[in-house]
Short mmCIF file of C-alpha atoms and ligand atoms in Angstrom, two decimals:
data_model
loop_
_atom_site.label_atom_id
_atom_site.label_comp_id
_atom_site.label_asym_id
_atom_site.label_seq_id
_atom_site.Cartn_x
_atom_site.Cartn_y
_atom_site.Cartn_z
CA MET A 511 3.65 -88.17 -37.81
CA ILE A 512 2.93 -90.85 -40.41
CA PRO A 513 0.58 -89.63 -43.16
CA HIS A 514 -2.67 -91.51 -43.54
CA ASP A 515 -1.93 -92.82 -47.06
CA VAL A 516 1.49 -94.08 -45.98
CA GLN A 517 -0.16 -95.99 -43.15
CA ALA A 518 -2.34 -97.77 -45.72
CA MET A 519 0.59 -98.83 -47.97
CA LYS A 520 1.69 -102.43 -48.11
CA MET A 521 5.01 -102.90 -46.39
CA VAL A 522 7.82 -104.62 -48.26
CA GLU A 523 9.73 -106.92 -45.94
CA PRO A 524 13.24 -105.42 -45.51
CA GLN A 525 16.05 -107.74 -46.56
CA ALA A 526 19.55 -108.32 -45.14
CA GLU A 527 20.97 -106.03 -47.82
CA ASN A 528 18.81 -103.24 -46.32
CA TRP A 529 20.89 -103.76 -43.17
CA MET A 530 17.97 -105.58 -41.63
CA SER A 531 19.13 -107.42 -38.52
CA ARG A 532 17.86 -111.00 -38.48
CA SER A 533 17.86 -111.54 -34.73
CA SER A 534 17.12 -114.73 -32.85
CA ALA A 535 14.02 -114.95 -30.71
CA VAL A 536 15.52 -117.63 -28.48
CA ALA A 537 16.57 -116.65 -24.94
CA PRO A 538 20.24 -117.22 -24.09
CA SER A 539 21.25 -120.06 -21.81
CA THR A 540 21.52 -118.82 -18.25
CA ALA A 541 23.45 -121.82 -16.93
CA VAL A 542 26.49 -119.61 -16.65
CA VAL A 543 28.86 -120.98 -14.03
CA PRO A 544 32.16 -119.36 -12.99
CA PRO A 545 35.41 -121.33 -13.20
CA GLU A 546 36.04 -124.05 -10.61
CA ALA A 547 38.76 -122.01 -8.88
CA ASP A 548 36.27 -119.20 -8.20
CA ILE A 549 33.68 -121.69 -6.95
CA ALA A 550 36.22 -123.16 -4.52
CA ALA A 551 37.35 -119.70 -3.37
CA ALA A 552 33.76 -118.60 -2.71
CA ALA A 553 33.06 -121.78 -0.75
CA ALA A 554 36.24 -121.29 1.30
CA LEU A 555 35.24 -117.70 2.10
CA ILE A 556 31.80 -118.81 3.27
CA ASN A 557 33.26 -121.74 5.22
CA ALA A 558 35.62 -119.38 7.05
CA GLY A 559 32.76 -117.16 8.25
CA LYS A 560 31.26 -117.62 11.69
CA LYS A 561 28.37 -115.22 11.19
CA VAL A 562 27.27 -115.42 7.57
CA THR A 563 24.46 -113.34 6.08
CA PHE A 564 22.92 -113.82 2.64
CA LEU A 565 21.48 -110.74 0.95
CA VAL A 566 19.02 -112.06 -1.61
CA GLY A 567 17.65 -110.07 -4.53
CA HIS A 568 15.35 -110.41 -7.50
CA GLY A 569 18.05 -112.23 -9.49
CA VAL A 570 17.65 -115.24 -7.21
CA ASN A 571 14.14 -116.05 -8.46
CA GLY A 572 14.01 -119.75 -9.28
CA ALA A 573 16.88 -120.62 -6.92
CA THR A 574 14.97 -120.89 -3.64
CA ASP A 575 16.05 -124.47 -2.96
CA GLU A 576 19.72 -123.68 -3.55
CA VAL A 577 19.62 -120.58 -1.30
CA LEU A 578 17.96 -122.50 1.52
CA GLU A 579 20.42 -125.39 1.23
CA ALA A 580 23.46 -123.11 1.13
CA ALA A 581 22.12 -121.14 4.12
CA ARG A 582 21.50 -124.39 6.03
CA LEU A 583 25.06 -125.55 5.51
CA ALA A 584 26.59 -122.14 6.23
CA GLY A 585 24.38 -121.55 9.28
CA ALA A 586 23.49 -118.25 7.61
CA GLY A 587 20.80 -115.69 8.23
CA ILE A 588 18.89 -114.49 5.17
CA ILE A 589 17.79 -110.96 4.30
CA THR A 590 15.67 -110.41 1.20
CA VAL A 591 15.62 -107.02 -0.46
CA LEU A 592 12.19 -105.75 -1.50
CA ARG A 593 12.05 -107.39 -4.93
CA GLY A 594 13.60 -110.57 -3.57
CA LYS A 595 10.89 -110.95 -0.92
CA GLN A 596 9.14 -113.78 -2.75
CA VAL A 597 12.34 -115.83 -3.20
CA VAL A 598 12.52 -117.00 0.41
CA PRO A 599 9.29 -118.19 2.06
CA SER A 600 8.30 -116.20 5.12
CA ASP A 601 8.19 -119.27 7.37
CA VAL A 602 11.94 -119.82 7.10
CA PRO A 603 12.80 -118.78 10.69
CA HIS A 604 16.16 -117.17 9.88
CA HIS A 605 14.64 -115.04 7.06
CA THR A 606 14.45 -111.53 8.47
CA GLN A 607 12.60 -109.96 5.52
CA GLN A 608 13.79 -106.58 4.22
CA LEU A 609 16.61 -104.16 4.99
CA GLY A 610 16.75 -100.39 5.29
CA LEU A 611 14.07 -97.79 5.86
CA LEU A 612 11.28 -100.32 5.36
CA GLY A 613 13.25 -103.24 6.73
CA SER A 614 13.31 -105.07 10.02
CA LEU A 615 15.46 -104.62 13.10
CA PRO A 616 16.83 -108.20 12.86
CA SER A 617 17.98 -107.41 9.30
CA LEU A 618 19.74 -104.29 10.54
CA HIS A 619 21.37 -106.27 13.33
CA GLN A 620 22.51 -108.95 10.89
CA VAL A 621 24.25 -106.36 8.77
CA GLU A 622 25.83 -104.76 11.83
CA LYS A 623 27.05 -108.02 13.34
CA CYS A 624 27.77 -110.48 10.52
CA ASP A 625 31.36 -111.27 9.58
CA THR A 626 30.61 -112.51 6.05
CA LEU A 627 28.20 -111.07 3.50
CA VAL A 628 27.05 -113.06 0.47
CA LEU A 629 25.29 -110.84 -2.09
CA LEU A 630 23.09 -112.93 -4.38
CA GLY A 631 21.37 -111.52 -7.46
CA THR A 632 21.01 -108.09 -5.94
CA ASN A 633 21.98 -104.55 -6.77
CA TYR A 634 20.78 -103.19 -3.42
CA PRO A 635 21.71 -99.51 -3.66
CA TYR A 636 21.31 -98.21 -0.10
CA GLY A 637 24.94 -98.42 0.96
CA GLN A 638 24.31 -96.83 4.35
CA PHE A 639 22.54 -100.04 5.38
CA LEU A 640 25.37 -102.35 4.27
CA PRO A 641 28.25 -103.26 6.60
CA LYS A 642 31.00 -100.70 7.11
CA THR A 643 33.82 -101.03 4.59
CA GLY A 644 36.34 -103.58 5.75
CA SER A 645 34.21 -104.89 8.59
CA VAL A 646 33.19 -108.09 6.76
CA ARG A 647 34.44 -110.39 4.03
CA ALA A 648 32.09 -110.27 1.07
CA VAL A 649 31.38 -112.30 -2.06
CA GLN A 650 28.87 -111.48 -4.77
CA ILE A 651 27.23 -113.74 -7.35
CA ASP A 652 25.30 -112.20 -10.24
CA LEU A 653 24.38 -112.94 -13.81
CA LYS A 654 24.73 -109.24 -14.59
CA PRO A 655 28.47 -108.56 -14.54
CA GLU A 656 27.93 -104.80 -14.36
CA GLN A 657 26.47 -105.28 -10.88
CA LEU A 658 29.46 -107.14 -9.49
CA GLY A 659 31.35 -105.16 -6.88
CA LEU A 660 29.27 -102.08 -7.65
CA ARG A 661 27.74 -101.50 -4.20
CA TYR A 662 30.26 -103.05 -1.82
CA PRO A 663 34.01 -103.69 -1.93
CA THR A 664 33.60 -107.42 -2.38
CA GLU A 665 36.60 -109.72 -2.14
CA LEU A 666 35.27 -112.15 -4.75
CA ASN A 667 32.94 -111.46 -7.68
CA LEU A 668 31.43 -114.47 -9.39
CA TRP A 669 29.82 -113.86 -12.74
CA GLY A 670 27.20 -116.56 -13.08
CA ASP A 671 23.63 -117.66 -12.87
CA VAL A 672 22.87 -117.68 -9.13
CA ARG A 673 21.11 -121.04 -9.21
CA ALA A 674 23.80 -122.85 -11.19
CA THR A 675 26.62 -121.17 -9.26
CA LEU A 676 25.15 -121.98 -5.84
CA ALA A 677 24.55 -125.56 -6.99
CA ALA A 678 28.26 -125.76 -7.82
CA ILE A 679 29.30 -124.17 -4.50
CA ILE A 680 27.07 -126.31 -2.26
CA PRO A 681 29.18 -129.52 -2.48
CA HIS A 682 32.17 -127.47 -1.23
CA LEU A 683 30.35 -126.07 1.82
CA GLU A 684 31.11 -127.59 5.19
CA ALA A 685 28.03 -128.04 7.34
CA LYS A 686 28.49 -125.73 10.33
CA THR A 687 28.02 -127.40 13.68
CA ASP A 688 27.73 -124.14 15.62
CA LEU A 689 24.37 -122.73 14.56
CA SER A 690 24.17 -120.09 17.31
CA TRP A 691 24.30 -117.18 14.81
CA GLN A 692 21.43 -118.52 12.74
CA GLN A 693 19.46 -119.28 15.91
CA LYS A 694 20.03 -115.77 17.25
CA VAL A 695 18.76 -114.31 13.99
CA ALA A 696 15.67 -116.51 14.17
CA ASP A 697 15.01 -115.57 17.82
CA GLU A 698 15.22 -111.87 17.02
CA MET A 699 12.75 -112.37 14.18
CA VAL A 700 10.19 -113.80 16.59
CA ASP A 701 10.46 -110.58 18.62
CA TRP A 702 10.16 -108.47 15.46
CA GLU A 703 7.00 -110.28 14.37
CA ASN A 704 5.52 -109.54 17.81
CA GLU A 705 6.51 -105.91 17.36
CA MET A 706 4.77 -105.76 13.96
CA GLN A 707 1.66 -107.30 15.48
CA ALA A 708 1.78 -104.75 18.33
CA GLN A 709 2.15 -101.84 15.91
CA ALA A 710 -0.80 -103.14 13.89
CA GLU A 711 -2.93 -103.17 17.03
CA VAL A 712 -2.32 -99.55 18.02
CA SER A 713 -5.42 -97.37 17.57
CA TYR A 714 -5.09 -93.77 16.47
CA PRO A 715 -7.67 -91.08 17.13
CA ASP A 716 -7.65 -89.56 13.65
CA GLY A 717 -8.29 -92.51 11.39
CA VAL A 718 -7.77 -96.17 10.64
CA ASN A 719 -4.32 -97.66 11.30
CA PRO A 720 -3.02 -98.60 7.81
CA ARG A 721 -0.69 -101.16 9.36
CA ARG A 722 -3.67 -103.03 10.76
CA VAL A 723 -5.36 -103.09 7.34
CA VAL A 724 -2.30 -104.62 5.64
CA HIS A 725 -1.64 -106.92 8.61
CA GLU A 726 -5.19 -108.25 8.34
CA VAL A 727 -4.90 -108.66 4.56
CA ASN A 728 -1.77 -110.73 5.14
CA LYS A 729 -3.66 -113.10 7.44
CA HIS A 730 -6.20 -113.86 4.70
CA LEU A 731 -3.84 -114.40 1.74
CA PRO A 732 -4.79 -117.68 0.06
CA PRO A 733 -2.13 -120.05 -1.34
CA ARG A 734 -0.35 -118.70 -4.43
CA ALA A 735 -1.73 -115.18 -3.93
CA ILE A 736 0.06 -112.30 -5.65
CA VAL A 737 0.48 -108.99 -3.80
CA THR A 738 1.51 -105.64 -5.26
CA ALA A 739 2.37 -102.40 -3.51
CA ASP A 740 2.93 -98.84 -4.67
CA ALA A 741 5.71 -96.38 -4.01
CA GLY A 742 4.01 -94.63 -1.10
CA THR A 743 3.65 -95.90 2.42
CA THR A 744 2.21 -99.15 1.07
CA ALA A 745 5.81 -100.11 0.27
CA ASP A 746 6.61 -99.74 3.98
CA TRP A 747 3.58 -101.73 5.07
CA TYR A 748 4.37 -104.37 2.40
CA GLY A 749 7.86 -104.76 3.85
CA HIS A 750 6.66 -104.79 7.44
CA HIS A 751 3.39 -106.74 7.31
CA ILE A 752 3.16 -108.88 4.16
CA ARG A 753 4.61 -112.36 4.55
CA LEU A 754 4.80 -114.26 1.26
CA ARG A 755 4.54 -117.98 1.85
CA GLU A 756 5.89 -120.60 -0.52
CA GLY A 757 4.32 -120.24 -3.97
CA MET A 758 3.13 -116.68 -3.44
CA MET A 759 4.45 -113.75 -5.45
CA GLY A 760 4.80 -110.05 -4.86
CA ASP A 761 6.25 -107.02 -6.56
CA LEU A 762 6.49 -103.27 -6.67
CA SER A 763 8.57 -100.66 -8.44
CA GLY A 764 12.10 -101.31 -7.22
CA ARG A 765 15.11 -99.03 -7.32
CA LEU A 766 13.46 -95.95 -8.85
CA ALA A 767 10.39 -96.37 -6.65
CA SER A 768 8.12 -94.89 -9.30
CA MET A 769 4.55 -94.41 -8.24
CA MET A 770 1.69 -96.00 -10.16
CA ALA A 771 3.09 -99.51 -10.51
CA ALA A 772 0.72 -101.28 -8.12
CA MET A 773 -2.41 -101.32 -10.29
CA PRO A 774 -0.77 -102.09 -13.67
CA TYR A 775 1.29 -104.81 -11.98
CA ALA A 776 -1.88 -106.24 -10.45
CA VAL A 777 -3.69 -106.20 -13.79
CA ALA A 778 -0.65 -107.79 -15.48
CA ALA A 779 -0.64 -110.45 -12.75
CA LYS A 780 -4.29 -111.24 -13.50
CA PHE A 781 -3.49 -111.66 -17.21
CA ALA A 782 -0.43 -113.81 -16.47
CA PHE A 783 -2.02 -115.88 -13.70
CA PRO A 784 -5.81 -115.54 -14.12
CA GLU A 785 -6.49 -118.35 -11.66
CA ARG A 786 -4.71 -116.64 -8.77
CA THR A 787 -6.01 -114.14 -6.24
CA VAL A 788 -4.33 -110.78 -6.70
CA VAL A 789 -4.17 -108.07 -4.04
CA CYS A 790 -3.15 -104.52 -4.86
CA THR A 791 -2.22 -102.19 -2.00
CA ILE A 792 -2.11 -98.55 -3.06
CA GLY A 793 -2.18 -95.01 -1.67
CA ASP A 794 -4.96 -92.61 -2.62
CA GLY A 795 -2.47 -90.40 -4.52
CA ALA A 796 -1.36 -93.25 -6.76
CA PHE A 797 -4.93 -94.56 -7.03
CA GLN A 798 -6.02 -91.21 -8.46
CA MET A 799 -3.05 -91.13 -10.85
CA LEU A 800 -3.27 -94.66 -12.24
CA GLY A 801 -5.71 -96.79 -10.33
CA MET A 802 -9.27 -95.54 -10.65
CA ASN A 803 -8.90 -95.53 -14.43
CA GLU A 804 -7.18 -98.96 -14.38
CA LEU A 805 -10.35 -100.31 -12.79
CA ILE A 806 -12.08 -99.53 -16.09
CA THR A 807 -9.50 -101.79 -17.78
CA VAL A 808 -10.33 -104.45 -15.19
CA LYS A 809 -14.04 -104.12 -16.01
CA LYS A 810 -13.27 -104.60 -19.69
CA TYR A 811 -11.19 -107.77 -19.29
CA LEU A 812 -12.63 -109.34 -16.13
CA SER A 813 -14.56 -112.03 -18.01
CA ARG A 814 -11.28 -113.40 -19.42
CA TRP A 815 -9.97 -114.36 -15.99
CA SER A 816 -10.96 -117.78 -14.65
CA ASN A 817 -10.76 -116.46 -11.08
CA PRO A 818 -12.15 -112.91 -11.01
CA GLN A 819 -10.90 -112.23 -7.48
CA LEU A 820 -8.97 -108.97 -7.35
CA ILE A 821 -8.76 -106.99 -4.14
CA VAL A 822 -7.69 -103.37 -4.18
CA VAL A 823 -6.82 -101.85 -0.83
CA VAL A 824 -6.78 -98.06 -0.97
CA ILE A 825 -4.97 -96.32 1.89
CA HIS A 826 -7.18 -93.24 1.92
CA ASN A 827 -5.25 -90.69 3.99
CA ASP A 828 -5.83 -87.52 1.88
CA ASP A 829 -2.05 -87.12 1.76
CA LEU A 830 1.00 -87.95 -0.33
CA SER A 831 2.11 -89.33 2.97
CA GLN A 832 5.42 -90.95 2.13
CA VAL A 833 6.75 -87.65 0.85
CA SER A 834 5.20 -85.69 3.72
CA TRP A 835 7.28 -87.90 6.00
CA GLU A 836 10.38 -87.54 3.82
CA MET A 837 9.96 -83.75 4.06
CA ARG A 838 9.93 -84.02 7.83
CA THR A 839 12.61 -86.64 8.36
CA GLU A 840 15.10 -85.95 5.56
CA ASP A 841 14.71 -82.25 4.84
CA ALA A 842 13.57 -81.07 8.29
CA ASN A 843 10.70 -79.26 6.57
CA PRO A 844 7.13 -79.02 7.78
CA VAL A 845 4.46 -80.47 5.53
CA TRP A 846 3.35 -78.01 2.87
CA ARG A 847 -0.31 -78.88 2.47
CA THR A 848 -0.69 -77.17 -0.91
CA ALA A 849 1.67 -79.75 -2.37
CA GLN A 850 0.77 -82.73 -0.23
CA ASP A 851 -3.00 -82.83 0.19
CA VAL A 852 -4.90 -85.34 -1.93
CA GLU A 853 -8.53 -84.57 -2.71
CA SER A 854 -10.83 -87.01 -0.94
CA VAL A 855 -12.91 -89.16 -3.28
CA ASP A 856 -15.45 -91.91 -2.56
CA TYR A 857 -13.36 -94.82 -3.85
CA ALA A 858 -15.81 -97.48 -2.68
CA GLY A 859 -18.56 -95.57 -4.49
CA TRP A 860 -16.43 -95.47 -7.64
CA ALA A 861 -16.02 -99.26 -7.45
CA GLU A 862 -19.79 -99.70 -7.12
CA LEU A 863 -20.33 -97.40 -10.10
CA LEU A 864 -18.28 -99.84 -12.18
CA GLY A 865 -20.29 -102.81 -10.91
CA PHE A 866 -17.73 -103.98 -8.38
CA THR A 867 -17.95 -104.28 -4.61
CA GLY A 868 -16.84 -101.26 -2.61
CA ILE A 869 -16.36 -101.37 1.16
CA GLN A 870 -15.66 -98.34 3.29
CA VAL A 871 -13.58 -98.85 6.42
CA ARG A 872 -13.89 -95.91 8.79
CA SER A 873 -12.65 -97.42 12.04
CA ASP A 874 -10.22 -100.13 13.11
CA ASP A 875 -13.16 -102.24 14.33
CA GLU A 876 -14.41 -102.58 10.76
CA ILE A 877 -11.14 -103.86 9.27
CA GLU A 878 -11.50 -107.56 10.05
CA GLU A 879 -15.01 -107.87 8.63
CA ALA A 880 -14.18 -105.86 5.51
CA VAL A 881 -11.08 -107.88 4.70
CA ALA A 882 -12.87 -111.19 5.33
CA ALA A 883 -15.71 -110.08 3.03
CA ALA A 884 -13.26 -109.13 0.28
CA PHE A 885 -11.53 -112.50 0.40
CA ALA A 886 -14.90 -114.29 0.44
CA HIS A 887 -16.05 -112.46 -2.70
CA ARG A 888 -15.30 -114.05 -6.07
CA GLY A 889 -15.02 -110.76 -7.86
CA VAL A 890 -13.44 -107.34 -7.62
CA THR A 891 -13.50 -105.56 -4.26
CA VAL A 892 -12.19 -102.13 -3.41
CA ILE A 893 -11.52 -101.62 0.29
CA ASP A 894 -11.53 -97.88 0.91
CA ALA A 895 -9.73 -97.49 4.24
CA TYR A 896 -10.00 -93.99 5.73
CA CYS A 897 -6.56 -93.95 7.34
CA SER A 898 -4.74 -91.49 9.54
CA ARG A 899 -2.14 -89.42 7.69
CA ASN A 900 0.00 -89.15 10.81
CA ILE A 901 1.26 -92.72 11.12
CA PRO A 902 5.02 -92.59 10.71
CA PRO A 903 6.56 -95.13 8.34
CA LEU A 904 9.27 -95.48 10.96
CA PRO A 905 12.56 -97.12 10.10
CA ALA A 906 13.40 -100.11 12.27
CA HIS A 907 15.90 -98.01 14.13
CA ILE A 908 15.32 -94.28 14.37
CA SER A 909 18.54 -92.55 13.49
CA ALA A 910 19.60 -89.41 15.28
CA GLU A 911 19.38 -87.56 11.96
CA PHE A 912 15.80 -88.72 11.41
CA ALA A 913 14.76 -87.64 14.88
CA LYS A 914 16.54 -84.29 14.70
CA ASN A 915 15.06 -83.42 11.31
CA THR A 916 11.58 -84.39 12.38
CA GLY A 917 11.95 -82.24 15.46
CA PHE A 918 13.01 -79.26 13.34
CA ALA A 919 10.11 -79.84 10.92
CA LEU A 920 7.66 -79.74 13.79
CA LEU A 921 9.31 -76.64 15.24
CA LYS A 922 8.92 -74.91 11.89
CA GLY A 923 5.15 -75.19 12.18
CA ASP A 924 4.15 -78.53 10.70
CA PRO A 925 0.33 -78.35 10.47
CA PHE A 926 0.04 -81.85 11.93
CA ALA A 927 2.66 -81.41 14.67
CA PRO A 928 0.56 -82.37 17.71
CA ALA A 929 -0.85 -85.47 16.01
CA VAL A 930 2.55 -86.46 14.66
CA VAL A 931 4.15 -86.33 18.10
CA ARG A 932 1.27 -88.22 19.68
CA ASP A 933 1.02 -90.90 16.96
CA SER A 934 4.76 -91.43 16.70
CA ALA A 935 4.84 -92.03 20.42
CA GLU A 936 1.92 -94.48 20.07
CA ALA A 937 3.68 -96.30 17.26
CA LEU A 938 6.75 -96.80 19.33
CA VAL A 939 4.97 -97.67 22.51
CA THR A 940 6.76 -101.01 22.69
CA GLU A 941 10.11 -99.28 22.38
CA GLY A 942 9.40 -96.81 25.15
CA VAL A 943 7.40 -93.65 24.81
CA GLU A 944 10.03 -91.68 26.66
CA ARG A 945 12.62 -92.28 23.97
CA VAL A 946 10.22 -90.99 21.35
CA LYS A 947 9.27 -87.98 23.40
CA ASN A 948 12.94 -87.20 23.76
CA THR A 949 13.59 -87.49 20.07
CA LEU A 950 10.39 -86.39 18.37
CA GLY A 951 8.37 -84.77 21.14
CA ILE A 952 9.89 -81.36 21.35
CA GLY A 953 8.11 -80.23 24.45
CA SER A 954 5.07 -78.07 24.91
CA ASP A 955 2.74 -76.55 22.32
CA ASP A 956 4.13 -73.12 23.20
CA LYS A 957 7.59 -74.17 22.19
CA ARG A 958 6.27 -75.60 18.96
CA ARG A 959 4.56 -72.34 18.08
CA GLY A 960 7.76 -70.49 18.89
C1 TPP B 132 5.98 -90.93 -10.60
C2 TPP B 132 6.35 -90.51 -9.20
N1 TPP B 132 6.03 -89.27 -8.79
C3 TPP B 132 6.37 -88.87 -7.55
C4 TPP B 132 7.06 -89.71 -6.73
C5 TPP B 132 7.46 -89.25 -5.33
N2 TPP B 132 6.57 -89.93 -4.37
C6 TPP B 132 6.91 -91.08 -3.76
S1 TPP B 132 5.74 -91.63 -2.72
C7 TPP B 132 4.75 -90.31 -3.05
C8 TPP B 132 3.43 -90.13 -2.36
C9 TPP B 132 2.50 -91.27 -2.54
O1 TPP B 132 1.26 -90.90 -2.08
P1 TPP B 132 0.06 -91.92 -2.02
O2 TPP B 132 -0.02 -92.71 -3.28
O3 TPP B 132 -1.16 -91.22 -1.60
O4 TPP B 132 0.55 -92.95 -0.90
P2 TPP B 132 0.84 -92.67 0.67
O5 TPP B 132 2.31 -92.40 0.76
O6 TPP B 132 0.00 -91.54 1.11
O7 TPP B 132 0.47 -93.95 1.32
C10 TPP B 132 5.34 -89.44 -3.97
C11 TPP B 132 4.75 -88.18 -4.46
C12 TPP B 132 7.39 -91.00 -7.22
N3 TPP B 132 8.05 -91.87 -6.47
N4 TPP B 132 7.03 -91.37 -8.45
#
């Protein structure tokens, strides 16, 4: 505590003899390039690969051109990790979006089948989704030396600015003539996009399909839009359904996956880029924690922004759904409603109370019109989508462990067991309902009660 009278005293500027550090306010040069021998070795490693995959992270921001050129020469497929999503435009055909639980099947297949992995500006921590040790040759480039070789036993570690280092490597890369690997990756991505579209079109009996809401939002994103997501299921839908085109930006809380980032990030984006449209996708749990109150901040500062368009999409499922699913799939525990239920609030009404536009979406048929209205409105809109809590944020490939745990959770009396079995089967309709019934559907109601 600082006493009141001390607060009012005039401060004497500390001097160097008071051990005052006189630091520079100038950012360091980032044109850090590794020695020529390392550049040549990295190029040789990439040249030797027949099936090269680039794993692109947040540290590659600003180096889009270099990544695309290097991938063109190497005939590489590109995976972006969540915070690297904006680095590679979504219309690059061999960009398979994210990896892991909220990633795509083509990304998973790349990791399983590539022979060379190039880690660029990433500290991707989920080792179970990286190639098996020794199955590929790997090189990493990063400006943060502490990240080099941390997640994968790389053969070469280049400490350098990714942009400058790739620019130095590119002249050493031989243009591959056999582009069958890159083409295969691109072909698989076409199938995956159809799968995402199909999953967005599934209708569920107990509420709006959140995938369809986010899928529809994606269709309307104007040039240079900025999209944020929170740490709940919106992170899954962001990975699966948001496609950031050139010039767009997106972000969420990365490695720690802390809730409550979506709204502050969106507000920060409006301050930093007031002329751009910003879209915040957020679960009702996070919206109650730091979202409804952030809208008061928005009301206070809205007049400062040249373009007042801010769209908040609330996935209103009365559930801390991401964790409900983690309880089922990772811990084999049924959902404990005391911990997981979120009190239902009229979020559209709350928006109206603040003078904004609030739109309720209570059925899939209303999604298109609501989203179009939000993007047509030059102001703040809250879309309050009453979603089903039983839509599984399914990983691209259901692991045996996932299926077994979910089965056990349902056997232990999950309160939503019948709906979960039914909706999981619906979600995977394109992959074959039988497979889902075999893995998740654990037979009759009697058995479940037993
Ligand atoms: C600060 C914080 N608390 C708790 C968690 C654990 N957690 C991750 S997602 C989640 C539920 C999010 O619920 P909601 O915002 O309603 O989104 P939904 O998953 O239902 O879409 C929780 C509790 C976290 N990541 N960060």
